XYZ file of C-alpha atoms in Angstrom:
660
model
C -23.799 4.821 -48.327
C -23.843 2.987 -44.956
C -27.278 2.291 -43.535
C -27.357 2.204 -39.733
C -29.006 -0.772 -38.049
C -32.013 -0.703 -35.789
C -32.064 -2.484 -32.401
C -34.401 -5.106 -33.903
C -31.902 -5.887 -36.657
C -29.024 -6.199 -34.152
C -31.081 -8.563 -31.969
C -32.088 -10.639 -34.995
C -28.473 -10.956 -36.119
C -27.458 -12.241 -32.684
C -30.474 -14.593 -32.576
C -29.422 -16.207 -35.874
C -25.914 -16.793 -34.461
C -27.432 -18.399 -31.371
C -29.530 -20.673 -33.571
C -26.402 -21.809 -35.439
C -23.998 -22.085 -32.506
C -26.384 -23.183 -29.716
C -29.990 -24.079 -30.537
C -33.109 -22.482 -32.006
C -34.846 -22.397 -28.617
C -32.215 -20.020 -27.219
C -32.634 -17.842 -30.309
C -36.395 -17.668 -29.793
C -36.048 -16.759 -26.116
C -33.397 -14.150 -26.832
C -35.590 -12.321 -29.373
C -37.962 -11.424 -26.514
C -35.352 -8.972 -25.197
C -36.875 -6.393 -27.536
C -39.832 -6.200 -25.132
C -37.672 -5.035 -22.194
C -34.927 -2.924 -23.782
C -34.067 0.249 -21.817
C -35.620 3.395 -23.233
C -33.329 5.242 -25.600
C -30.941 2.333 -26.167
C -29.821 2.404 -29.799
C -28.256 -0.227 -32.016
C -24.796 1.302 -31.578
C -24.763 0.785 -27.815
C -26.566 -2.556 -27.724
C -23.482 -4.799 -27.678
C -21.768 -2.803 -24.895
C -24.970 -2.823 -22.835
C -25.393 -6.577 -23.240
C -21.730 -7.218 -22.375
C -22.088 -5.153 -19.171
C -25.026 -7.195 -17.832
C -24.292 -9.279 -14.760
C -26.450 -12.067 -13.324
C -28.445 -9.647 -11.220
C -29.204 -7.462 -14.237
C -30.281 -10.462 -16.296
C -32.667 -11.651 -13.582
C -34.136 -8.157 -13.371
C -34.822 -8.238 -17.135
C -36.426 -11.667 -16.779
C -38.733 -10.276 -14.066
C -39.733 -7.391 -16.360
C -40.416 -9.810 -19.214
C -42.613 -11.917 -16.937
C -44.705 -8.842 -16.153
C -45.002 -7.969 -19.861
C -45.955 -11.510 -20.991
C -47.920 -12.451 -17.903
C -46.013 -15.689 -17.430
C -42.415 -16.745 -16.642
C -39.904 -17.591 -19.353
C -37.473 -19.946 -17.505
C -34.794 -20.108 -20.225
C -34.606 -16.378 -20.902
C -31.634 -15.800 -18.568
C -29.716 -18.740 -20.104
C -30.362 -17.284 -23.565
C -29.058 -13.895 -22.407
C -25.887 -15.518 -21.035
C -25.292 -17.283 -24.377
C -25.800 -14.055 -26.301
C -23.520 -12.164 -23.897
C -20.809 -14.811 -24.378
C -21.043 -14.298 -28.165
C -20.591 -10.540 -27.709
C -17.717 -11.000 -25.283
C -16.007 -13.397 -27.689
C -15.755 -10.543 -30.153
C -14.272 -8.192 -27.555
C -10.560 -7.441 -27.918
C -8.226 -8.476 -25.079
C -7.564 -4.846 -24.202
C -11.076 -4.763 -22.706
C -10.230 -7.556 -20.282
C -10.834 -6.346 -16.669
C -7.753 -5.477 -14.625
C -8.473 -7.520 -11.474
C -7.807 -11.256 -11.597
C -11.281 -12.501 -10.478
C -13.115 -10.300 -12.998
C -10.603 -11.100 -15.742
C -11.059 -14.837 -15.146
C -14.867 -14.495 -15.215
C -14.628 -12.405 -18.412
C -12.389 -15.005 -20.081
C -14.677 -17.902 -19.097
C -17.724 -16.153 -20.547
C -15.775 -15.140 -23.646
C -14.825 -18.792 -24.216
C -18.412 -19.976 -23.502
C -17.151 -22.539 -20.990
C -18.630 -23.697 -17.722
C -16.478 -23.700 -14.582
C -16.716 -27.490 -14.478
C -15.499 -27.811 -18.074
C -12.631 -25.389 -17.423
C -11.624 -27.347 -14.314
C -11.325 -30.525 -16.381
C -9.382 -28.817 -19.150
C -6.895 -27.083 -16.850
C -6.402 -29.627 -14.024
C -7.487 -26.970 -11.521
C -10.110 -28.111 -9.012
C -13.596 -26.714 -9.569
C -13.803 -25.607 -5.921
C -10.526 -23.720 -6.343
C -11.813 -21.967 -9.466
C -14.944 -20.824 -7.643
C -12.751 -19.434 -4.862
C -10.696 -17.465 -7.391
C -13.816 -16.157 -9.132
C -15.294 -14.998 -5.828
C -12.052 -13.285 -4.813
C -11.803 -15.363 -1.635
C -8.255 -16.406 -2.531
C -5.616 -15.952 -5.204
C -3.537 -18.519 -7.107
C -0.202 -19.387 -5.539
C 1.220 -21.060 -8.662
C 1.960 -19.433 -11.996
C 1.983 -22.849 -13.657
C -1.703 -23.314 -12.758
C -2.567 -19.896 -14.187
C -0.723 -20.693 -17.428
C -2.839 -23.851 -17.789
C -5.951 -21.685 -17.425
C -4.692 -19.320 -20.116
C -4.159 -22.243 -22.473
C -7.593 -23.749 -21.769
C -9.290 -20.371 -22.282
C -7.448 -19.593 -25.513
C -5.690 -16.562 -24.038
C -2.203 -15.306 -24.897
C 0.503 -16.259 -22.388
C 0.520 -13.829 -19.472
C -2.995 -12.459 -20.058
C -4.120 -13.668 -16.621
C -0.719 -13.987 -14.935
C 0.091 -10.296 -15.386
C -2.961 -9.519 -13.276
C -1.356 -11.391 -10.388
C 1.645 -9.268 -9.470
C 0.839 -10.278 -5.921
C 0.433 -14.052 -5.650
C -1.740 -15.863 -3.129
C -0.839 -17.193 0.285
C 2.063 -19.599 0.168
C 3.966 -21.781 2.605
C 7.497 -20.467 3.057
C 8.849 -22.676 5.824
C 9.992 -19.700 7.905
C 11.003 -20.805 11.414
C 12.495 -17.608 12.887
C 9.561 -15.961 14.681
C 11.441 -12.705 15.362
C 11.388 -11.591 11.725
C 8.683 -13.869 10.306
C 6.551 -11.176 8.628
C 9.542 -9.431 7.035
C 10.996 -12.729 5.817
C 7.696 -13.934 4.356
C 7.244 -10.641 2.498
C 10.863 -10.758 1.297
C 10.537 -14.308 -0.084
C 7.226 -13.590 -1.826
C 8.428 -10.324 -3.377
C 11.901 -11.577 -4.284
C 10.443 -14.577 -6.124
C 8.388 -12.239 -8.258
C 10.980 -9.459 -8.691
C 13.962 -11.696 -9.451
C 12.462 -14.766 -11.112
C 9.043 -13.603 -12.321
C 7.172 -16.473 -10.626
C 5.558 -17.084 -7.221
C 7.505 -18.821 -4.481
C 5.718 -22.135 -5.074
C 7.049 -22.278 -8.650
C 10.700 -21.600 -7.808
C 13.284 -24.317 -8.325
C 14.788 -25.797 -5.174
C 18.149 -24.068 -5.764
C 16.433 -20.689 -6.123
C 14.490 -21.182 -2.895
C 17.638 -22.131 -1.007
C 19.468 -19.084 -2.357
C 16.755 -16.702 -1.120
C 16.514 -18.426 2.265
C 20.292 -18.280 2.656
C 20.335 -14.571 1.731
C 17.673 -13.828 4.316
C 19.427 -15.833 7.024
C 22.716 -14.031 6.410
C 21.207 -10.566 6.784
C 20.464 -11.112 10.477
C 24.141 -11.728 11.247
C 25.002 -8.097 10.467
C 24.608 -6.442 13.872
C 25.512 -2.939 14.969
C 27.225 -2.235 18.267
C 23.903 -0.967 19.592
C 22.212 -4.269 18.719
C 25.022 -6.268 20.314
C 24.652 -4.263 23.508
C 20.912 -4.867 23.581
C 21.275 -8.596 23.044
C 23.903 -8.879 25.784
C 22.071 -6.780 28.374
C 20.608 -8.401 31.451
C 17.306 -9.973 30.405
C 15.465 -9.280 33.659
C 13.702 -5.888 33.431
C 14.944 -3.221 35.816
C 12.925 -0.202 34.616
C 10.449 1.151 37.166
C 7.314 2.284 35.232
C 5.852 5.665 36.104
C 2.684 3.981 37.425
C 4.831 2.205 40.062
C 6.494 5.384 41.339
C 5.532 6.515 44.829
C 3.024 9.380 44.944
C 5.683 11.933 45.872
C 7.811 11.085 42.807
C 4.741 11.305 40.545
C 3.850 14.729 41.962
C 7.420 15.877 41.330
C 7.220 14.696 37.732
C 3.894 16.461 37.139
C 5.486 19.609 38.518
C 8.376 19.235 36.078
C 5.926 18.717 33.181
C 4.102 21.951 34.047
C 7.450 23.765 34.356
C 9.002 22.406 31.160
C 6.123 22.125 28.699
C 4.113 25.349 29.064
C 4.022 26.647 25.436
C 5.320 30.090 24.527
C 2.637 32.812 24.515
C 0.086 30.405 26.012
C -2.429 31.148 28.791
C -0.932 28.295 30.815
C 2.515 29.909 30.682
C 1.176 33.399 31.454
C -0.797 32.184 34.475
C 2.246 30.367 35.924
C 4.362 33.504 35.556
C 1.655 35.671 37.184
C 1.514 33.262 40.132
C 5.265 33.682 40.529
C 6.004 30.108 39.410
C 9.052 29.200 37.321
C 8.876 28.152 33.660
C 11.517 26.706 31.337
C 13.279 29.202 29.088
C 12.461 27.027 26.084
C 9.433 24.677 26.276
C 10.063 21.012 25.444
C 7.945 18.858 23.145
C 5.776 15.970 24.300
C 8.127 13.432 22.709
C 11.047 14.939 24.647
C 9.080 14.686 27.881
C 8.345 11.032 27.141
C 12.029 10.321 26.500
C 13.070 12.114 29.701
C 10.511 10.198 31.765
C 11.864 6.944 30.328
C 15.378 7.967 31.433
C 14.068 8.479 34.955
C 12.200 5.157 34.861
C 15.501 3.375 34.167
C 17.423 5.357 36.788
C 14.727 4.923 39.447
C 14.515 1.218 38.603
C 18.234 0.833 39.335
C 17.953 2.829 42.556
C 15.033 0.802 43.933
C 15.805 -2.701 42.578
C 19.585 -2.647 43.092
C 20.037 -0.265 46.030
C 16.637 -0.221 47.741
C 16.353 3.578 47.515
C 12.993 5.335 47.283
C 12.612 7.195 43.936
C 12.635 10.993 44.004
C 14.374 13.967 42.405
C 16.819 14.268 45.302
C 18.548 11.122 43.946
C 19.533 13.149 40.868
C 21.552 15.503 43.072
C 23.928 12.668 44.097
C 26.680 12.516 41.485
C 28.169 9.409 43.144
C 24.823 7.650 42.603
C 24.799 8.666 38.938
C 28.328 7.274 38.534
C 27.387 3.942 40.131
C 24.326 3.716 37.857
C 26.470 4.162 34.727
C 29.017 1.614 35.954
C 26.221 -0.890 36.664
C 24.827 -0.430 33.145
C 28.234 -1.087 31.596
C 28.899 -4.240 33.600
C 26.076 -5.959 31.716
C 28.066 -6.054 28.460
C 30.914 -8.197 27.164
C 34.438 -6.806 27.138
C 34.479 -6.362 23.332
C 31.306 -4.207 23.221
C 31.767 -0.457 23.575
C 29.709 0.486 26.652
C 29.346 4.255 26.242
C 26.709 5.410 23.743
C 24.248 8.238 23.234
C 21.946 6.602 25.785
C 24.382 7.494 28.556
C 25.401 10.876 27.166
C 21.705 11.744 26.679
C 21.099 11.026 30.374
C 23.993 13.305 31.317
C 22.599 16.047 29.041
C 19.241 15.708 30.825
C 20.962 16.067 34.196
C 22.810 19.184 32.986
C 19.486 20.735 32.029
C 17.958 19.909 35.420
C 21.006 21.265 37.320
C 21.435 24.377 35.159
C 20.794 27.977 36.318
C 17.313 27.858 34.776
C 16.743 24.154 35.469
C 13.936 22.561 37.430
C 15.985 21.333 40.399
C 16.849 24.900 41.410
C 13.224 26.013 40.849
C 12.013 23.099 43.036
C 14.372 24.063 45.865
C 17.013 21.323 45.495
C 20.761 21.839 45.737
C 22.302 21.749 42.258
C 25.707 20.365 41.237
C 26.138 21.590 37.681
C 29.932 21.785 37.806
C 30.234 18.205 39.080
C 27.906 16.984 36.323
C 29.995 18.840 33.720
C 33.170 17.282 35.134
C 31.591 13.825 34.832
C 30.650 14.619 31.243
C 34.265 15.547 30.412
C 35.550 12.306 31.921
C 33.079 10.318 29.834
C 34.107 12.196 26.691
C 37.711 11.090 27.211
C 36.505 7.468 27.264
C 35.036 7.940 23.793
C 31.376 7.667 22.821
C 30.246 5.047 20.337
C 27.998 7.174 18.105
C 26.376 4.297 16.267
C 24.623 6.007 13.347
C 20.880 5.711 12.892
C 21.241 4.303 9.407
C 22.670 0.861 10.197
C 19.698 -0.935 8.598
C 20.118 0.898 5.260
C 23.904 1.236 5.373
C 24.387 -1.069 2.334
C 22.160 1.271 0.289
C 24.119 4.345 1.333
C 27.286 2.880 -0.175
C 25.717 3.007 -3.671
C 25.835 5.993 -6.040
C 22.106 6.766 -5.719
C 20.612 5.330 -2.503
C 17.200 6.861 -3.247
C 16.910 4.665 -6.360
C 16.307 1.647 -4.126
C 13.474 3.297 -2.193
C 11.753 4.277 -5.440
C 12.165 0.805 -6.936
C 10.875 -0.724 -3.711
C 7.827 1.535 -3.993
C 7.227 0.323 -7.553
C 7.342 -3.262 -6.328
C 4.784 -2.445 -3.624
C 2.536 -0.816 -6.218
C 2.780 -3.869 -8.473
C 1.872 -6.088 -5.529
C -1.081 -3.806 -4.813
C -2.106 -3.974 -8.461
C -2.204 -7.756 -8.196
C -4.731 -7.408 -5.370
C -6.990 -4.621 -6.668
C -6.376 -4.402 -10.415
C -6.368 -0.816 -11.682
C -4.775 1.416 -9.015
C -7.036 4.319 -10.019
C -10.217 2.210 -10.005
C -9.459 -0.549 -7.495
C -11.659 -3.636 -7.202
C -11.132 -4.906 -3.670
C -11.281 -8.694 -3.095
C -14.490 -10.259 -1.782
C -12.605 -12.184 0.899
C -12.639 -10.120 4.092
C -9.073 -11.127 4.915
C -7.733 -10.268 1.451
C -9.773 -7.066 1.427
C -8.212 -5.893 4.696
C -4.797 -6.798 3.347
C -5.445 -4.793 0.165
C -6.691 -1.753 2.118
C -3.636 -1.813 4.401
C -1.295 -2.196 1.424
C -2.955 0.744 -0.375
C -2.495 2.873 2.762
C 1.126 1.787 3.222
C 1.978 2.369 -0.456
C 0.622 5.930 -0.232
C 2.563 6.439 3.011
C 5.779 5.015 1.506
C 5.441 7.274 -1.547
C 4.800 10.356 0.596
C 7.790 9.461 2.818
C 10.019 9.128 -0.239
C 8.887 12.441 -1.722
C 8.781 14.360 1.571
C 11.054 12.707 4.196
C 9.535 14.332 7.271
C 9.980 13.010 10.780
C 7.974 10.053 12.056
C 5.629 12.165 14.190
C 4.445 14.003 11.068
C 3.050 10.704 9.803
C 1.645 8.952 12.859
C 0.293 12.309 14.066
C -1.160 13.325 10.669
C -4.891 14.061 10.680
C -7.617 14.601 8.096
C -10.233 17.206 8.980
C -13.439 15.453 7.925
C -15.421 18.656 8.380
C -13.197 20.601 5.976
C -12.543 17.901 3.355
C -15.039 17.483 0.521
C -15.060 14.605 -1.947
C -13.976 15.686 -5.428
C -13.582 19.337 -4.430
C -10.841 21.605 -3.160
C -10.628 22.077 0.599
C -8.283 23.651 3.191
C -6.468 21.497 5.769
C -8.590 22.982 8.564
C -7.565 21.258 11.788
C -5.841 18.494 9.827
C -2.717 18.077 7.728
C -4.059 17.506 4.203
C -5.590 20.049 1.831
C -6.442 20.337 -1.847
C -6.106 23.324 -4.135
C -6.647 23.385 -7.892
C -7.130 19.608 -7.835
C -3.702 19.097 -6.254
C -3.386 17.606 -2.767
C -0.783 18.882 -0.359
C 0.465 18.073 3.132
C 0.383 20.999 5.546
C 2.068 21.338 8.942
C 2.215 24.284 11.326
C 5.583 25.713 12.270
C 5.078 24.625 15.888
C 4.796 20.992 14.738
C 8.449 20.825 13.683
C 11.113 19.620 16.107
C 13.426 22.502 15.182
C 10.700 25.163 15.049
C 12.889 27.531 17.106
C 15.763 27.354 14.608
C 16.563 29.970 11.982
C 15.023 27.724 9.315
C 11.541 28.810 10.482
C 12.435 32.257 11.778
C 10.146 34.110 9.337
C 7.067 32.046 10.312
C 4.570 32.404 13.136
C 3.697 29.343 15.229
C 0.465 28.600 13.325
C 1.774 29.367 9.821
C 1.491 26.430 7.406
C 4.395 24.833 5.560
C 3.020 23.032 2.496
C 4.338 19.949 0.695
C 2.643 19.343 -2.698
C 1.761 15.830 -3.835
C 1.903 16.829 -7.497
C 4.744 18.942 -8.844
C 6.338 18.636 -12.331
C 9.700 19.719 -10.892
C 9.749 16.957 -8.265
C 11.456 13.832 -9.675
C 9.429 11.245 -7.714
C 5.794 12.378 -7.612
C 4.973 10.533 -10.837
C 6.168 7.004 -11.663
C 5.962 4.448 -14.449
C 4.140 1.482 -12.949
C 2.346 -0.342 -15.769
C 1.659 3.098 -17.217
C 2.263 6.454 -15.570
C 0.623 6.999 -12.203
C 0.974 9.940 -9.810
C 0.894 10.190 -6.039
C -1.846 12.810 -6.377
C -4.092 10.272 -8.143
C -3.481 7.584 -5.538
C -4.119 9.974 -2.659
C -7.484 10.865 -4.203
C -8.480 7.208 -4.490
C -7.149 6.616 -0.988
C -9.318 9.381 0.482
C -12.466 8.405 -1.413
C -12.362 4.593 -1.261
C -9.697 3.359 1.164
C -9.598 5.791 4.077
C -13.339 5.524 4.945
C -13.100 1.715 5.062
C -10.010 1.756 7.265
C -11.570 4.360 9.531
C -14.763 2.363 9.903
C -16.952 5.446 10.431
C -17.901 7.118 13.673
C -15.447 10.037 13.418
C -16.803 13.503 12.691
C -13.801 15.720 13.397
C -10.095 15.290 12.769
C -9.495 11.625 11.921
C -6.101 9.896 11.505
C -4.788 10.364 7.974
C -3.306 6.869 8.213
C -5.779 4.872 10.340
C -4.315 2.145 12.571
C -0.860 3.778 12.393
C -1.510 6.450 15.018
C 1.483 5.614 17.220
C 5.194 5.615 16.501
C 5.362 1.898 17.302
C 2.661 0.979 14.783
C 4.063 3.276 12.121
C 7.551 1.834 12.534
C 6.208 -1.738 12.379
C 4.268 -1.074 9.156
C 7.189 0.636 7.390
C 9.622 -2.054 8.588
C 7.472 -4.846 7.189
C 7.078 -3.083 3.811
C 10.838 -2.465 3.648
C 11.109 -6.107 2.550
C 10.278 -4.733 -0.915
C 13.696 -3.033 -1.011
C 15.531 -6.129 0.227
C 13.769 -8.164 -2.503
C 14.926 -6.049 -5.457
C 17.256 -7.589 -8.051
C 20.836 -6.405 -7.558
C 20.193 -4.786 -4.181
C 23.278 -4.686 -1.923
C 23.308 -7.573 0.531
C 22.390 -7.105 4.158
C 19.515 -4.609 4.014
C 17.631 -4.912 7.318
C 14.084 -3.841 8.207
C 14.113 -0.058 8.496
C 11.703 2.533 9.811
C 10.529 5.981 8.682
C 13.604 7.839 9.969
C 15.841 5.886 7.578
C 14.170 7.752 4.691
C 15.800 10.971 5.887
C 19.237 9.334 5.830
C 18.701 7.839 2.372
C 17.303 11.038 0.825
C 19.992 13.253 2.338
C 22.803 10.946 1.211
C 21.343 10.615 -2.294
C 21.048 14.380 -2.725
C 24.559 15.054 -1.444
C 26.076 12.287 -3.592
C 24.268 13.590 -6.676
C 24.774 17.323 -6.172
C 27.795 17.507 -3.881
C 25.824 19.981 -1.777
C 24.965 19.605 1.892
C 22.852 22.734 1.528
C 20.565 21.051 -1.032
C 19.991 18.123 1.346
C 19.406 20.503 4.268
C 16.767 22.344 2.240
C 14.838 19.120 1.618
C 15.097 17.952 5.236
C 14.289 21.477 6.525
C 17.328 21.250 8.761
C 20.635 23.048 9.179
C 23.653 22.191 7.060
C 25.575 21.289 10.217
C 22.864 18.861 11.345
C 22.706 17.177 7.935
C 26.491 16.842 7.746
C 26.682 15.462 11.286
C 23.720 13.072 11.336
C 22.187 12.348 7.951
C 24.291 12.492 4.817
C 26.767 9.650 4.343
C 29.487 11.452 2.375
C 33.008 10.040 2.453
C 36.118 12.270 2.297
C 36.917 10.881 -1.163
C 33.459 11.983 -2.343
C 33.992 15.472 -0.933
C 37.359 15.685 -2.688
C 35.902 14.544 -6.016
C 32.932 16.911 -5.865
C 35.180 19.820 -4.926
C 37.190 19.403 -8.118
C 34.015 18.801 -10.134
C 32.541 22.093 -8.908
C 35.783 23.874 -9.774
C 35.812 22.340 -13.270
C 32.191 23.323 -13.910
C 32.978 26.895 -12.843
C 35.920 27.010 -15.277
C 33.714 25.794 -18.138
C 31.115 28.445 -17.397
C 33.874 31.074 -17.348
C 35.046 30.003 -20.799
């Protein structure tokens, strides 16, 4: 028969150990803890309670004891620390905290060492150790961490595995254009390929990574060559510099072109007898069209001295001279005609068309002449440089999506090195490291969502969270935002009108405000749950992100619809963040050479190509991208004729086997 202990017996047992291993005075002081034990604390939970005490808790107990005894007991806290170290020494390594600062503190207390003693035993400066313990910085050398493990009696890797992301290091990067990408690439590649931080690499390994990074920038597309060879002096005339008449004309075009279907604005214009576009254009299209005019007007004023205005668009000879001037800026070996020029011609066709704005504004139109110019340009041949140049090396592999998923895992491991447990993150004390950890958590969630649901960029930088509708730990509808929760599962939600191709047959059965939902937890989806030091799901990370990360990034002050990804509310910022994180893909072992920084739109190319290469079906890729089969075949999926041939025979063979 086992007789359970009382709290007094447990305390006495620990006091005797203190008397043997430290001194009798500590034992005597420690016994006084019986006077201030929390009510209801039993013998079974005593050791866990003592192990959980921090310095603040110990001082609070000392203050209680002083009230009970009527006088201070100066050595009581020291006795508690000694007793806590004894308890921690008996703790198994599996109870070691997940974040590096807490794990180091735990190991020091478990070994009953002072920071000064540990510094002498490990050849790590005492000041440096205090910085690591406070979370103000992280080690930049694995060798130093291994010395700590040896001095603390820990198995090899016990501390190092908590440093997937190593501290700030000097990389010797001189190229300012791609500095942030290169620094991230070198740091991540050192860890992913060699298992050590940059500072511990051998000289040959460093040179190999630097050479690989330098070589990637020599792979330029025709579009990039054109940009680099263009005249450096700016010629664009910003909208703010247009004369008042040209600005009034543009505002008139905006009202004509952008009045939404079935809106009051559109109805009122029609009732007043004013013209409206047959199909309203989106805000992003308006921005692109205004930029076309800014370039054209800049040429007209700066090169020809003409005053900007819509009447200039009625002069086909002027349009021809503008195109010729653009092309003269490039070398002979660079193809001059691209989608930039053909897009401008398409804009002119729309303006000159039977339902275009030039006719509605009273200008003479020249649609047939514009069409004739378009045919002449077509005979010259358009360089349709694809939008996937940066990820082209990935698209040549059998499963391009594999690299995005592995890059995500590397980002999550780096995040783990900053915050410990991804589900219960401990953010660094250093303000700089804390901001870095918060941004990385946000970007990892964004990267994962992009991989699982490759929507267009505007769906991410325009995503909102309705703070009035959302409730912590409970289900909630998206409200005015784009994130909801149902049955404990988060989902993205967008209205039909928020899709670029909302007028296509893909969305024909939906009304403008109907929601299209994208779940963040689905057992049938192959990439919503990953093995990253144990299985973790996107749904779990989104919950932590909303509860702990998002409020800190937002900084308070917002009561309505807040950005779902704070500080990434513009396409430029979103593209910059994704491009920097894409270094994780370039850093992977075995990745094809030449991967360049890529933005959110590249995810659509990679996902579409991966699905088509795996299934042989353009329709399957079109379903995921919510686009037409023709659009996917023309713009997104990289599927060579040989692949089509092979998959055709494979499909035939599978049909024969089913028939048998």
